[in-house]
CSV table of C-alpha atoms in Angstrom, one decimal:
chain,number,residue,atom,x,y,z
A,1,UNK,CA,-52.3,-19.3,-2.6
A,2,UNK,CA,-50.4,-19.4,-5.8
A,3,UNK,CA,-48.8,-15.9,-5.6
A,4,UNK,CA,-47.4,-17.5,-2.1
A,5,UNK,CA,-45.6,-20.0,-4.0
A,6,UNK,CA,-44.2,-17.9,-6.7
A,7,UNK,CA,-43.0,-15.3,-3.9
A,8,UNK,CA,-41.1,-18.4,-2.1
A,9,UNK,CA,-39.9,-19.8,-5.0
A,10,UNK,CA,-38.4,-16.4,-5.8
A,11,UNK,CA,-36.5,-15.8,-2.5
A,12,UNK,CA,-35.7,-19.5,-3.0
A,13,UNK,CA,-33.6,-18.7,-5.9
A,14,UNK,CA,-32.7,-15.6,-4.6
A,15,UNK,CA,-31.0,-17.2,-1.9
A,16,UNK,CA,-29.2,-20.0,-3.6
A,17,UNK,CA,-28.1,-17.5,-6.2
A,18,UNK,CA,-26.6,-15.1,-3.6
A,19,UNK,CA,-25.2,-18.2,-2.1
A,20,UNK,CA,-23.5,-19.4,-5.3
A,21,UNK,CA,-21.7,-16.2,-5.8
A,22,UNK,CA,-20.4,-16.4,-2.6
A,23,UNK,CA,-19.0,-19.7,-2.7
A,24,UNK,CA,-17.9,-18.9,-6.5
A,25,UNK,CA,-15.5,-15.8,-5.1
A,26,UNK,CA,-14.4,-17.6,-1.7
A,27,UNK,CA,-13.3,-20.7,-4.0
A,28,UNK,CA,-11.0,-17.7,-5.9
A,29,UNK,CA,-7.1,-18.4,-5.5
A,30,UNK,CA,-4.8,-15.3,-5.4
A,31,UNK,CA,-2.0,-15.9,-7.5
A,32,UNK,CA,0.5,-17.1,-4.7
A,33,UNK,CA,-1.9,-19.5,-3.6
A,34,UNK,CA,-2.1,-20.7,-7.0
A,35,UNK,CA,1.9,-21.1,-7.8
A,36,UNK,CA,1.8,-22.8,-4.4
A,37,UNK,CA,-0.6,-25.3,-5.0
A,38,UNK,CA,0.6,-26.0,-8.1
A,39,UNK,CA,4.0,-26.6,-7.3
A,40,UNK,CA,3.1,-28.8,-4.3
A,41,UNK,CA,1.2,-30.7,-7.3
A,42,UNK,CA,3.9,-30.8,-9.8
A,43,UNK,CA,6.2,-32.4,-6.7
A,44,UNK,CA,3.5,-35.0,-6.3
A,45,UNK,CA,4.1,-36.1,-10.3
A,46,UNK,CA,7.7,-35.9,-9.7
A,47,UNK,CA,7.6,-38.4,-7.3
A,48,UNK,CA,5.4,-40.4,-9.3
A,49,UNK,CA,7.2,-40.1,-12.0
A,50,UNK,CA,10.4,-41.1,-9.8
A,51,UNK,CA,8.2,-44.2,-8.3
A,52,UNK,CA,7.4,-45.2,-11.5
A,53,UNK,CA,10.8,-45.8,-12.8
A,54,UNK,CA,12.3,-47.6,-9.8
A,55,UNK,CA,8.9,-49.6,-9.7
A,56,UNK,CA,9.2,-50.8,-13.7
A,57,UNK,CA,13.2,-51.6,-13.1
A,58,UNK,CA,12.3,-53.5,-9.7
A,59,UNK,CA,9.8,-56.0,-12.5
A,60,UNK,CA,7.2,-54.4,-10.0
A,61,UNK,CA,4.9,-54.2,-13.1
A,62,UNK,CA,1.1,-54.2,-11.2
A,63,UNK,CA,2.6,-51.2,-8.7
A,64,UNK,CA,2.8,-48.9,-11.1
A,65,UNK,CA,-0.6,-48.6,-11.8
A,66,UNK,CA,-1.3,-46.9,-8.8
A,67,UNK,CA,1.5,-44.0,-9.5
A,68,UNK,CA,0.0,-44.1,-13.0
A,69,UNK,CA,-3.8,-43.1,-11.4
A,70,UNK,CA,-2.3,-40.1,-9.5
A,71,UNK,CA,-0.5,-38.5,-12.4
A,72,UNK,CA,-4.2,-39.3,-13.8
A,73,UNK,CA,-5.6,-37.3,-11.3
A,74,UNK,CA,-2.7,-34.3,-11.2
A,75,UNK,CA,-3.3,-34.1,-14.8
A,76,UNK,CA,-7.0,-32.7,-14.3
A,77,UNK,CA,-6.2,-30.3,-11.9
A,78,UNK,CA,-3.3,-28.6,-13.5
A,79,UNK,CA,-5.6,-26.3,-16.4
A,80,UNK,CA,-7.5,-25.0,-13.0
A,81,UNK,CA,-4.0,-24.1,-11.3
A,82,UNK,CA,-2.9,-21.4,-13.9
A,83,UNK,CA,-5.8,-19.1,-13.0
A,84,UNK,CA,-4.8,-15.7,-15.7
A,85,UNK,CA,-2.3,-13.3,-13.8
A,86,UNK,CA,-1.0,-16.6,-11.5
A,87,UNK,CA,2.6,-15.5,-12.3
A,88,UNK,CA,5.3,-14.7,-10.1
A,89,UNK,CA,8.8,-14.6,-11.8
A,90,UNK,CA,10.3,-14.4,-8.3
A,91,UNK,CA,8.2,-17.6,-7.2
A,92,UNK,CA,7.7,-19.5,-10.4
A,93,UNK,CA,8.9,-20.6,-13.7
A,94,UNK,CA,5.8,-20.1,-15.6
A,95,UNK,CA,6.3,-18.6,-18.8
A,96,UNK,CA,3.4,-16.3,-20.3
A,97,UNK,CA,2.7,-18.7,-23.4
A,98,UNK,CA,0.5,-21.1,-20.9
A,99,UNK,CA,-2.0,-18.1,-20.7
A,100,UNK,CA,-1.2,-16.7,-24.8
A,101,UNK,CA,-1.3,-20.6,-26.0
A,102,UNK,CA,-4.1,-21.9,-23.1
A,103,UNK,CA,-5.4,-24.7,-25.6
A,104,UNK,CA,-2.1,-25.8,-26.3
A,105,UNK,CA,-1.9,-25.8,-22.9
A,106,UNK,CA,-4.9,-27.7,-21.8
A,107,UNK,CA,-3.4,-30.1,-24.5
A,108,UNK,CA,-0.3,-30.8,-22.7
A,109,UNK,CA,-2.6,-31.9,-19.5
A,110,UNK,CA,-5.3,-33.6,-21.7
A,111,UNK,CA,-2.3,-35.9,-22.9
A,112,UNK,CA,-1.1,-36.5,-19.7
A,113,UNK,CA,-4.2,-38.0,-18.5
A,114,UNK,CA,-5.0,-39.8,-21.6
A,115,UNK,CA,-1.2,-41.6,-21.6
A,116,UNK,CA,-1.5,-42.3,-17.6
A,117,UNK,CA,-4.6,-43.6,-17.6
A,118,UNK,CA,-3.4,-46.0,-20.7
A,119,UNK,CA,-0.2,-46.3,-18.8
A,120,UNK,CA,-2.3,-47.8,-15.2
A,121,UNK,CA,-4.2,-49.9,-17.5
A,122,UNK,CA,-1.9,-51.7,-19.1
A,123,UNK,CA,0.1,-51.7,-15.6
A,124,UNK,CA,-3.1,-53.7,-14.1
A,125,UNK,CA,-2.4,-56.2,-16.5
A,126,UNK,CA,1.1,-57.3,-15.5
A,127,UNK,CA,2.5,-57.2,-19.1
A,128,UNK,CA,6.1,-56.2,-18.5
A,129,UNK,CA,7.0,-55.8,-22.6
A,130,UNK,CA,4.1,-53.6,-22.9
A,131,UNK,CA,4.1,-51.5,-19.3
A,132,UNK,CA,8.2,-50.7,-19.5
A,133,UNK,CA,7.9,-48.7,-22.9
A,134,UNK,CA,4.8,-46.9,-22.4
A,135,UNK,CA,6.6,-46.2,-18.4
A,136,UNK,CA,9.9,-44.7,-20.1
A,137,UNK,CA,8.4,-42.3,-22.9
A,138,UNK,CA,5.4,-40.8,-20.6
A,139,UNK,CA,8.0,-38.5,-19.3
A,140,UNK,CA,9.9,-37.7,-22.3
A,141,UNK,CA,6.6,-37.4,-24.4
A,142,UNK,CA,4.1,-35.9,-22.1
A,143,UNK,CA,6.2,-34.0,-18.9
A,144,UNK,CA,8.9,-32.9,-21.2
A,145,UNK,CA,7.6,-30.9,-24.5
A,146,UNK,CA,5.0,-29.4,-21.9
A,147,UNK,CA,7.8,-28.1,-19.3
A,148,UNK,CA,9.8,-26.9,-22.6
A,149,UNK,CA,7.8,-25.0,-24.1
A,150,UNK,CA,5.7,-23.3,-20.9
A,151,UNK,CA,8.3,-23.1,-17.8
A,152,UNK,CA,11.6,-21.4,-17.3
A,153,UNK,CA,14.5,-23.4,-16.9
A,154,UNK,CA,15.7,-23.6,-13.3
């Protein structure tokens, strides 16, 4: 009875195993998938970015926080969107230092997230003296050195 159990248990794991390494190489981008996906999410900050700014000068303090939240989320994905060998010069603007420098990198994103999330926070709270600031140098401090030193100018 208990060599039953050990021989089920085995085809158990067996199957969830070969199962797992299935899903693990469908879930694999190519690189054009890749660039594409990540420049449909670098648009999607853009026009956060963009909402951002015409919310803070609009005194539309609370609104922002809800921009601030998706560049919260963007910012986790983007590490997972520069897969090794995603780069296309005819396609994208990726320069070979995000793959040479990858924990300066992952940095770059890990700020972003850090400076949104303190950005929707504050936002929440309706303090205009302390939301405007924080709105105006995310972009310069976060999206800019990042784009510097890792993507081609356009």
């Amino acid at each position: 009875m208990s060599s039953f159990f050990v021989r089920a248990g085995v085809v158990v794991v067996a199957v969830v195993a070969v199962t797992g390494c299935a899903k693990l190489g469908m879930n694999r981008m190519t690189a054009d998938e890749a660039i594409a996906e990540r420049q449909e999410l670098m648009k999607k900050q853009g026009a956060a970015m963009r909402s951002i700014g015409e919310k803070v000068k609009a005194g539309q303090i609370q609104a922002v926080a809800a921009d601030a939240e998706v560049l919260e989320g963007t910012s986790k994905r983007i590490p997972k969107l520069f897969p090794e060998g995603s780069v296309n010069p005819n396609t994208s603007r990726a320069k070979p230092e995000i793959w040479q420098k990858r924990s300066e990198f992952e940095g770059y994103a890990q700020s972003l997230h850090t400076k949104a999330k303190q950005l929707e926070e504050t936002a929440k709270t309706g303090n205009a003296q302390a939301t405007q600031p924080m709105a105006r140098e995310l972009g310069k401090t976060k999206c800019g050195p990042c784009h510097t030193a890792i993507r081609r100018p356009g």
